[in-house]
Coordinates of C-alpha atoms in Angstrom, one line a residue:
V1 CA 21.2 32.2 55.7
A2 CA 20.2 28.8 55.2
K3 CA 22.0 25.7 53.8
I4 CA 20.8 22.0 53.3
T5 CA 23.6 19.4 52.6
K6 CA 22.9 15.9 51.8
D7 CA 26.4 13.5 51.4
A8 CA 26.6 11.0 48.8
A9 CA 26.6 8.3 51.1
N10 CA 22.9 6.4 50.5
L11 CA 22.0 8.2 47.2
S12 CA 21.6 5.5 44.1
D13 CA 19.2 5.0 41.2
S14 CA 16.4 3.6 43.2
N15 CA 16.7 6.0 46.2
A16 CA 15.1 8.9 44.9
I17 CA 16.2 11.7 47.4
V18 CA 14.9 15.5 46.9
G19 CA 16.9 18.2 48.6
L20 CA 13.9 20.3 48.9
D21 CA 10.5 19.5 48.3
I22 CA 7.8 22.2 47.7
D23 CA 4.1 20.7 47.7
F24 CA 2.3 23.8 46.6
D25 CA -1.4 22.7 46.7
G26 CA -2.9 26.4 45.9
T27 CA -5.2 26.1 42.3
D28 CA -6.6 29.5 42.3
G29 CA -5.2 32.9 42.1
T30 CA -3.1 34.7 40.1
A31 CA -1.0 36.4 42.8
G32 CA 0.1 32.7 44.4
R33 CA 3.7 31.6 44.2
A34 CA 5.2 28.5 45.3
F35 CA 8.8 29.8 45.0
R36 CA 9.8 33.3 45.0
I37 CA 13.1 35.5 45.2
D38 CA 13.1 39.2 45.7
S39 CA 16.9 40.4 45.4
E40 CA 17.9 44.1 46.3
Q41 CA 21.7 43.8 44.6
T42 CA 22.8 45.3 41.9
T43 CA 25.9 43.1 40.9
G44 CA 26.5 39.4 41.1
I45 CA 24.2 36.2 40.6
V46 CA 20.4 36.4 41.9
S47 CA 20.1 32.8 41.6
E48 CA 22.9 30.0 40.6
I49 CA 22.7 26.6 39.7
N50 CA 26.2 24.4 40.0
G51 CA 25.8 20.9 38.0
D52 CA 29.3 20.8 37.2
E53 CA 29.2 17.2 37.7
V54 CA 26.2 15.8 35.7
T55 CA 27.0 13.8 32.8
T56 CA 24.3 12.3 31.0
G57 CA 21.7 13.5 33.6
T58 CA 19.6 16.8 33.3
V59 CA 20.4 19.9 35.2
I60 CA 17.1 21.6 35.1
D61 CA 14.1 19.8 34.3
V62 CA 10.9 21.7 33.9
S63 CA 7.3 20.0 33.2
A64 CA 4.2 22.4 32.7
D65 CA 1.4 19.1 30.7
K66 CA -1.8 21.6 31.5
L67 CA -0.9 24.5 29.5
T68 CA -3.5 26.1 27.8
T69 CA -3.0 30.1 27.4
G70 CA -0.1 29.9 29.8
K71 CA 4.2 29.9 29.0
L72 CA 6.3 27.6 30.3
M73 CA 8.7 30.4 30.8
N74 CA 8.5 34.1 30.6
L75 CA 11.6 36.4 30.4
V76 CA 11.0 40.6 30.6
S77 CA 13.4 42.9 30.8
D78 CA 11.9 46.4 31.6
S79 CA 15.3 48.4 31.8
N80 CA 15.7 51.6 29.8
S81 CA 19.4 51.4 29.8
T82 CA 21.1 52.2 26.3
S83 CA 24.0 49.5 27.4
T84 CA 25.2 46.8 25.3
R85 CA 24.0 43.4 26.7
D86 CA 22.1 40.0 25.7
I87 CA 19.0 39.1 27.6
V88 CA 19.5 35.5 27.1
L89 CA 23.2 34.0 26.3
I90 CA 23.5 30.4 25.6
H91 CA 27.3 29.3 25.6
N92 CA 28.9 26.5 24.6
D93 CA 32.6 27.2 26.1
N94 CA 34.6 24.6 25.4
T95 CA 36.4 24.3 21.7
A96 CA 36.1 20.4 22.2
A97 CA 32.6 20.0 22.5
V98 CA 32.2 19.9 18.4
N99 CA 28.7 17.7 18.9
T100 CA 26.9 19.9 21.0
T101 CA 24.0 21.6 19.5
A102 CA 23.7 25.0 21.3
L103 CA 20.1 25.2 21.4
H104 CA 17.3 22.8 19.7
V105 CA 13.7 23.6 19.8
K106 CA 11.4 21.2 19.0
N107 CA 7.4 20.7 18.0
D108 CA 5.8 17.5 17.9
A109 CA 2.7 19.1 16.5
I110 CA 1.8 20.5 13.2
S111 CA 1.9 24.1 14.0
A112 CA -1.3 26.4 12.9
T113 CA 0.6 29.2 13.3
K114 CA 4.4 29.2 13.8
T115 CA 7.0 27.2 15.7
V116 CA 9.9 30.0 16.3
V117 CA 8.6 33.7 16.3
I118 CA 11.3 36.5 15.8
E119 CA 9.5 39.9 16.5
S120 CA 10.3 43.6 16.9
T121 CA 7.8 46.0 17.6
A122 CA 10.3 49.0 16.8
A123 CA 10.7 51.1 13.6
E124 CA 14.0 48.7 13.0
T125 CA 16.6 49.2 10.8
N126 CA 18.5 46.3 11.5
P127 CA 18.6 42.7 10.8
L128 CA 16.1 40.8 13.2
L129 CA 18.3 37.6 12.7
E130 CA 21.8 37.6 12.4
L131 CA 23.8 34.6 11.6
K132 CA 27.5 35.6 12.9
N133 CA 30.6 33.3 12.4
S134 CA 33.2 35.1 14.5
N135 CA 35.9 33.0 13.6
A136 CA 39.1 34.2 11.8
A137 CA 39.3 31.7 8.9
T138 CA 38.0 33.5 5.9
N139 CA 37.0 30.5 4.1
K140 CA 34.4 29.5 6.8
P141 CA 31.3 31.8 6.1
P142 CA 28.0 31.9 8.2
I143 CA 25.8 28.8 6.9
L144 CA 21.9 28.5 6.8
S145 CA 21.0 25.1 6.1
F146 CA 17.4 23.8 5.1
N147 CA 17.3 20.1 6.2
R148 CA 14.2 17.5 4.9
S149 CA 15.3 14.9 7.5
D150 CA 13.0 12.2 6.9
T151 CA 14.3 8.8 5.2
T152 CA 10.8 7.2 4.6
A153 CA 9.2 9.4 1.8
E154 CA 11.5 10.2 -0.1
A155 CA 10.4 11.2 -4.0
D156 CA 11.3 12.9 -7.1
D157 CA 10.4 16.5 -7.2
M158 CA 10.0 16.7 -3.1
E159 CA 9.7 20.0 -1.8
I160 CA 13.2 20.5 0.8
G161 CA 12.9 24.3 1.5
V162 CA 11.0 27.2 1.2
L163 CA 11.6 31.1 1.5
S164 CA 8.4 32.8 1.9
F165 CA 8.0 36.9 2.1
K166 CA 5.1 38.1 3.6
G167 CA 3.3 41.5 4.2
S168 CA -0.3 42.5 4.6
D169 CA -2.4 43.7 1.9
S170 CA -4.9 46.6 1.9
G171 CA -7.3 44.2 3.6
N172 CA -4.8 43.6 6.2
N173 CA -4.6 40.0 5.1
S174 CA -1.3 38.0 5.8
T175 CA -0.1 37.7 1.7
D176 CA 2.9 35.6 0.1
Y177 CA 4.3 38.2 -2.2
V178 CA 7.3 36.5 -3.0
M179 CA 8.5 32.9 -2.6
I180 CA 11.6 30.6 -3.2
E181 CA 11.1 26.7 -3.4
A182 CA 13.2 24.4 -3.6
L183 CA 13.0 21.0 -5.3
A184 CA 14.6 17.7 -5.1
S185 CA 14.3 16.9 -9.0
D186 CA 16.1 13.2 -8.7
I187 CA 17.2 11.6 -5.4
T188 CA 18.6 8.8 -6.8
D189 CA 21.7 8.1 -4.9
G190 CA 24.9 9.5 -6.4

């Protein structure tokens, strides 16, 4: 229907060419959209980005530096289908890419609540989190690692990991009922 084509004749690090620029200056109204796609298709892909030639760059870069109570991203499915599916799939599809981290969540602030929350509002009987290794090797189990990686403040008896089992008490307060704490009793090298 519409196509924007730009060859690489005059692209360079100093020549900031933008193929399509939407400058939406409206500030009021929650119904406003700078960009919207409404697709009625039942199969295929609604939006596709091909960045197969990117090596050291970034395929998608999103910035939202003035967030207060808003979200950077909101992914919702209200489908009532009972078919097995993934809402989000992150797939490192090349077995040679051994130094790839599939998902890295980094928080520079001391969180007043939690950095990552996995929540189910159902009367759940299945695990909320599963560590799964589907390789056939019988000596390669799933591994959960607690890594205190700072190298500037090592000390004997430093805390290196905590497992906390919480629940609400009779006053509806979040309470630690069981805690498993790991300490490094001696940090001497070797």
